[in-house]
Amino acid sequence: MQKYQDITAHQPIVDAVGRPIMHHSAMKHVSGEAVYCDDMPLMEGELFLALVTSSRAHAKIISLDVTEALNMPGVCDVITAKDVPGTNDFTYYDWSDQLMADNKVLCVGYIICAVVADKPERAKQAAKKVKIVYEDIEPAILTIKDAIKHESFFEPDKKLHHGDVDEALKTADHILEGELYVGGQEHFYMETQSIRVIPSKEGQEIDIYAATQDPTYIQKRVGASLGIPFNRINCHVKRIGGAFGGKIVKTASIAAISAVAAQKTKHPIRCVLERDEDMLIKAGRHPYLGIYKVGYMKDGRIVAADINLYSNGGYSGIESVFIMEISVLQTDASYHIPNLRCQGKVCKTNLPSNTSFRGFGFPQSALITEVWVDEVAAKCNLPPHKVREINMYRNIIMTPYKQEFDTTNLRRCWEDCKKSSSYHARMEAVRQFNKENPWRKRGIALIPLKFPVAFIVAFQNQAAALVHIYQDGSVLVSHGGTEMGQGIHTKMIQIASRELGIPMSDIHICETSIGSVPNTIDTAATVGTDVNGMAVKNACEKLRQRLEPIVRKNPEGTWESWVKEAFYERISLSATGFFRGYDTYMDWEKGEGHPFQYCVYGAACSEVEVDCLTGDYKNIRADIIMDTGCSINPAVDVGQIEGAFVQGIGLYTTEELKYSPEGELLAKGPGEYKIPSVYDIPKEFNVSLLPSSRNPYAIYSSKGIGESALFLGSVVYFAIKDAVSSARMERGLSNIFTINSPATPEKIRMACGDKFTKMIQKDDPASIIPWSIDV
């Protein structure tokens, strides 16, 4: 535990940075005292808003009859596109979106109008009474393969080309071709989309309380919809009950609709979605189709890869093209591929617009890469870990987009994980178990991680902060990041404590507010602590410099006495802090750039046991090693790693989004959509942070850790494949097989292949109408 002298030069203060400090408001969370947007106390005259959404995937609106809804008890108004005083259409970078439908709908779940009533149940009942007549528009494109057939894509494609792929494929010993489908994922945060809008009685001023990762985007969307300047809009975020990327774009749309209703009715408006509404309207992680052609040598060396990635973007390109950029740039995963060509296309379909999700395109493209690496190992009759080691980056490397990284810690994590997990000994034990058990098979896998960090566009890496010292010596910190359970406020308090030399108990963070810190950037891309921490540090440094003359005059004084003296001497006790951020960029024409600032490295080992008769499996043990640099708060970081890993298990093994052939989401709640439960957490779960690691690019040599560990959940997928492979080989089946993600028990059971699966009648696909489709 480090100690340092505070600015008194005589009073030792325990340095909060680097210590496992409990999450700042954890006790309130677990006791139920924490107040979220959806359970804020009601205001006098507050009304409730319910959304009316489309039941068709692609159709014209012939008529909209709200008469019966307006005649329902307690109903005050119905808000339509015609009520929007500003613009109903909004452009997010190069992509447009509508607040509410004007004459056509583009997906099931497209927002058409909203009902306002005195009680939430009355608003929801009245919403069902809105009568809409449609005329279908053909075609309704739902799946990636539909989009490929109809050439329905958002422009531009994203392409990366390194080396001479065609020539390398000609000289390779062998060629591997295949494809993998990676299903989407629902965010399934605890708190659904929640907004409260309070209009001013004096005119255009408006206060918004929102569960959002990006209060400034809400300000922009509301300002455009109401046609008022941004300086009349203040967005407040106390805390968010989980977000994972799902509380940015659609949250702003719901806030804008609520603001239109508030302005029209002159009443406070609250909109809280039910779980099924949230899942239907907001969408989630993009489903992907990866088609690959890989050239490799007999010894397992990969010499060339030609990859085509397709994602299902939904009806709007908002965020989807940016996510595909990440997928293309990170398709090398942890491996040196001397000749690489990757093209990414975002499919334009009639589904809700898919959006950001923890990992931002990396979990899909990296899984596709690891699958074909696994298949190369099987083709070469080599253990998968050997082929991964042969092709893994080492030391100082040059990426396909010509950026240098030091991957020394990638190898360190890999070797440490092999050792701490007793990988080789357990691999032999798994083989012995499988020899003795014909209907239960165990599998083990080891997966590396190289996860680059930063927003590609430089201006998104900036941050600001505001720090006040009050006359009693207490400190109030405001910054641009939002607290969604990841502990950013706790880390900001630790940083302020170190910089000011005062105990954490003297520092408070009230909320994130664009009235205090304007022009915030969305809390995402793993840089929340990196950039906001530097802004807080900058503000605190200014305050310390102002106090230094006071301290020199009275070195034996106390913090409180210096603060009072500074006030009497008319020294400002308030300071803004700013961090310009990382100078990232990508030139897609040249295929080179500096799109990231640094990498988080890691490795995970997993052992599972599969019941070959049911497809059920148990997570026996998982071991994770993560390079977090010099962690600001090891306890919070370990919690983030554990949570992300389990969410990754959900993505790759349990969470399956089902859509009807008409484009309706069928899995609308926990009854039909299976997020990981306590049973899915590994029985033995070991997480370690790589020692002696430093990162010169981030505050106090730390690393952002929020998103990276999610991909490591794929190690469970590969352990399942290892177990299934053992079953198949006993039955004389090929060990080259595909299990599309997620690897659900149904897919596992069929992949095992035995006399029972042969009895299942195979219907002619042309003769049946499926009840659900892979989008």
CSV table of N, CA and C in Angstrom, one decimal, residues 481-538:
chain,number,residue,atom,x,y,z
A,481,GLY,N,-18.4,11.6,-17.8
A,481,GLY,CA,-18.7,10.2,-17.9
A,481,GLY,C,-20.0,9.9,-17.1
A,482,THR,N,-20.7,8.8,-17.5
A,482,THR,CA,-21.9,8.4,-16.8
A,482,THR,C,-21.6,7.1,-16.0
A,483,GLU,N,-22.2,7.0,-14.8
A,483,GLU,CA,-22.0,5.9,-14.0
A,483,GLU,C,-23.1,4.9,-14.3
A,484,MET,N,-22.7,3.7,-14.8
A,484,MET,CA,-23.7,2.7,-15.2
A,484,MET,C,-23.4,1.4,-14.5
A,485,GLY,N,-22.7,1.5,-13.4
A,485,GLY,CA,-22.4,0.3,-12.6
A,485,GLY,C,-20.9,-0.1,-12.8
A,486,GLN,N,-20.2,0.5,-13.7
A,486,GLN,CA,-18.8,0.1,-14.0
A,486,GLN,C,-17.8,0.8,-13.0
A,487,GLY,N,-18.3,1.7,-12.2
A,487,GLY,CA,-17.4,2.2,-11.1
A,487,GLY,C,-16.6,3.4,-11.6
A,488,ILE,N,-17.0,4.2,-12.6
A,488,ILE,CA,-16.3,5.3,-13.1
A,488,ILE,C,-16.2,6.4,-12.0
A,489,HIS,N,-17.3,6.6,-11.3
A,489,HIS,CA,-17.4,7.7,-10.3
A,489,HIS,C,-16.4,7.3,-9.1
A,490,THR,N,-16.3,6.1,-8.8
A,490,THR,CA,-15.4,5.6,-7.7
A,490,THR,C,-13.9,5.9,-8.1
A,491,LYS,N,-13.6,5.6,-9.4
A,491,LYS,CA,-12.2,5.9,-9.9
A,491,LYS,C,-12.0,7.4,-10.0
A,492,MET,N,-12.9,8.2,-10.3
A,492,MET,CA,-12.7,9.7,-10.4
A,492,MET,C,-12.5,10.2,-9.0
A,493,ILE,N,-13.2,9.7,-8.0
A,493,ILE,CA,-12.9,10.1,-6.6
A,493,ILE,C,-11.5,9.7,-6.2
A,494,GLN,N,-11.1,8.5,-6.5
A,494,GLN,CA,-9.7,8.1,-6.2
A,494,GLN,C,-8.7,9.0,-6.8
A,495,ILE,N,-8.9,9.4,-8.1
A,495,ILE,CA,-8.0,10.3,-8.8
A,495,ILE,C,-8.0,11.7,-8.1
A,496,ALA,N,-9.1,12.2,-7.8
A,496,ALA,CA,-9.2,13.5,-7.1
A,496,ALA,C,-8.5,13.5,-5.7
A,497,SER,N,-8.7,12.4,-5.1
A,497,SER,CA,-8.1,12.2,-3.7
A,497,SER,C,-6.6,12.2,-3.8
A,498,ARG,N,-6.0,11.6,-4.8
A,498,ARG,CA,-4.6,11.6,-5.0
A,498,ARG,C,-4.1,13.0,-5.3
A,499,GLU,N,-4.8,13.6,-6.3
A,499,GLU,CA,-4.3,14.9,-6.8
A,499,GLU,C,-4.4,16.0,-5.8
A,500,LEU,N,-5.5,16.0,-5.0
A,500,LEU,CA,-5.6,17.1,-4.0
A,500,LEU,C,-5.0,16.7,-2.6
A,501,GLY,N,-4.7,15.4,-2.4
A,501,GLY,CA,-4.1,15.0,-1.2
A,501,GLY,C,-5.0,15.0,0.0
A,502,ILE,N,-6.3,14.7,-0.3
A,502,ILE,CA,-7.3,14.6,0.8
A,502,ILE,C,-8.0,13.3,0.8
A,503,PRO,N,-8.6,12.9,1.9
A,503,PRO,CA,-9.3,11.6,1.9
A,503,PRO,C,-10.5,11.5,0.9
A,504,MET,N,-10.8,10.3,0.4
A,504,MET,CA,-11.9,10.1,-0.5
A,504,MET,C,-13.2,10.5,0.2
A,505,SER,N,-13.3,10.4,1.5
A,505,SER,CA,-14.6,10.8,2.2
A,505,SER,C,-14.9,12.3,2.1
A,506,ASP,N,-13.9,13.1,1.7
A,506,ASP,CA,-14.1,14.5,1.5
A,506,ASP,C,-14.6,14.9,0.1
A,507,ILE,N,-14.7,13.9,-0.7
A,507,ILE,CA,-15.0,14.1,-2.2
A,507,ILE,C,-16.4,13.5,-2.5
A,508,HIS,N,-17.2,14.2,-3.3
A,508,HIS,CA,-18.5,13.7,-3.7
A,508,HIS,C,-18.7,14.0,-5.2
A,509,ILE,N,-19.4,13.0,-5.8
A,509,ILE,CA,-19.9,13.2,-7.2
A,509,ILE,C,-21.4,13.1,-7.1
A,510,CYS,N,-22.1,14.1,-7.5
A,510,CYS,CA,-23.5,14.1,-7.4
A,510,CYS,C,-24.2,13.4,-8.6
A,511,GLU,N,-23.9,13.9,-9.8
A,511,GLU,CA,-24.5,13.4,-11.1
A,511,GLU,C,-23.6,13.9,-12.3
A,512,THR,N,-24.0,13.3,-13.4
A,512,THR,CA,-23.5,13.8,-14.7
A,512,THR,C,-24.5,14.8,-15.2
A,513,SER,N,-24.1,16.0,-15.5
A,513,SER,CA,-25.0,17.0,-16.0
A,513,SER,C,-24.4,17.9,-17.1
A,514,ILE,N,-25.0,18.1,-18.2
A,514,ILE,CA,-24.4,18.9,-19.2
A,514,ILE,C,-24.6,20.4,-18.9
A,515,GLY,N,-25.3,20.7,-17.8
A,515,GLY,CA,-25.3,22.1,-17.2
A,515,GLY,C,-24.0,22.4,-16.5
A,516,SER,N,-23.3,21.3,-16.0
A,516,SER,CA,-22.1,21.5,-15.3
A,516,SER,C,-20.9,21.2,-16.2
A,517,VAL,N,-20.9,20.1,-17.0
A,517,VAL,CA,-19.9,19.8,-17.9
A,517,VAL,C,-20.5,19.6,-19.3
A,518,PRO,N,-20.4,20.6,-20.2
A,518,PRO,CA,-21.0,20.6,-21.5
A,518,PRO,C,-20.3,19.7,-22.5
A,519,ASN,N,-20.9,19.5,-23.6
A,519,ASN,CA,-20.3,18.8,-24.8
A,519,ASN,C,-19.6,17.5,-24.4
A,520,THR,N,-20.3,16.7,-23.6
A,520,THR,CA,-19.8,15.4,-23.2
A,520,THR,C,-19.7,14.4,-24.4
A,521,ILE,N,-18.9,13.4,-24.3
A,521,ILE,CA,-18.8,12.4,-25.3
A,521,ILE,C,-19.4,11.1,-24.6
A,522,ASP,N,-20.0,10.3,-25.4
A,522,ASP,CA,-20.7,9.1,-24.8
A,522,ASP,C,-19.7,8.2,-24.1
A,523,THR,N,-20.1,7.7,-22.9
A,523,THR,CA,-19.3,6.8,-22.1
A,523,THR,C,-19.3,5.5,-22.8
A,524,ALA,N,-18.2,5.2,-23.5
A,524,ALA,CA,-18.1,4.0,-24.3
A,524,ALA,C,-16.7,3.8,-24.8
A,525,ALA,N,-16.5,2.7,-25.6
A,525,ALA,CA,-15.2,2.4,-26.2
A,525,ALA,C,-14.1,2.2,-25.2
A,526,THR,N,-14.4,1.9,-23.9
A,526,THR,CA,-13.4,1.6,-22.9
A,526,THR,C,-12.6,2.7,-22.5
A,527,VAL,N,-12.8,4.0,-22.9
A,527,VAL,CA,-12.0,5.1,-22.6
A,527,VAL,C,-12.6,6.0,-21.5
A,528,GLY,N,-13.7,5.6,-20.9
A,528,GLY,CA,-14.3,6.5,-19.9
A,528,GLY,C,-13.4,7.0,-18.8
A,529,THR,N,-12.7,6.0,-18.2
A,529,THR,CA,-11.8,6.4,-17.1
A,529,THR,C,-10.6,7.1,-17.7
A,530,ASP,N,-10.1,6.6,-18.8
A,530,ASP,CA,-8.9,7.2,-19.4
A,530,ASP,C,-9.0,8.7,-19.6
A,531,VAL,N,-10.1,9.1,-20.3
A,531,VAL,CA,-10.2,10.5,-20.7
A,531,VAL,C,-10.8,11.4,-19.6
A,532,ASN,N,-11.8,10.9,-18.9
A,532,ASN,CA,-12.4,11.7,-17.8
A,532,ASN,C,-11.5,11.8,-16.7
A,533,GLY,N,-10.7,10.8,-16.4
A,533,GLY,CA,-9.7,10.8,-15.3
A,533,GLY,C,-8.7,11.9,-15.6
A,534,MET,N,-8.2,12.0,-16.8
A,534,MET,CA,-7.2,13.0,-17.1
A,534,MET,C,-7.8,14.4,-17.0
A,535,ALA,N,-9.1,14.6,-17.3
A,535,ALA,CA,-9.7,15.9,-17.2
A,535,ALA,C,-9.9,16.2,-15.7
A,536,VAL,N,-10.3,15.3,-14.8
A,536,VAL,CA,-10.4,15.5,-13.4
A,536,VAL,C,-9.0,15.9,-12.8
A,537,LYS,N,-8.0,15.1,-13.3
A,537,LYS,CA,-6.6,15.4,-12.8
A,537,LYS,C,-6.2,16.8,-13.2
A,538,ASN,N,-6.5,17.2,-14.4
A,538,ASN,CA,-6.1,18.6,-14.9
A,538,ASN,C,-6.8,19.6,-14.0
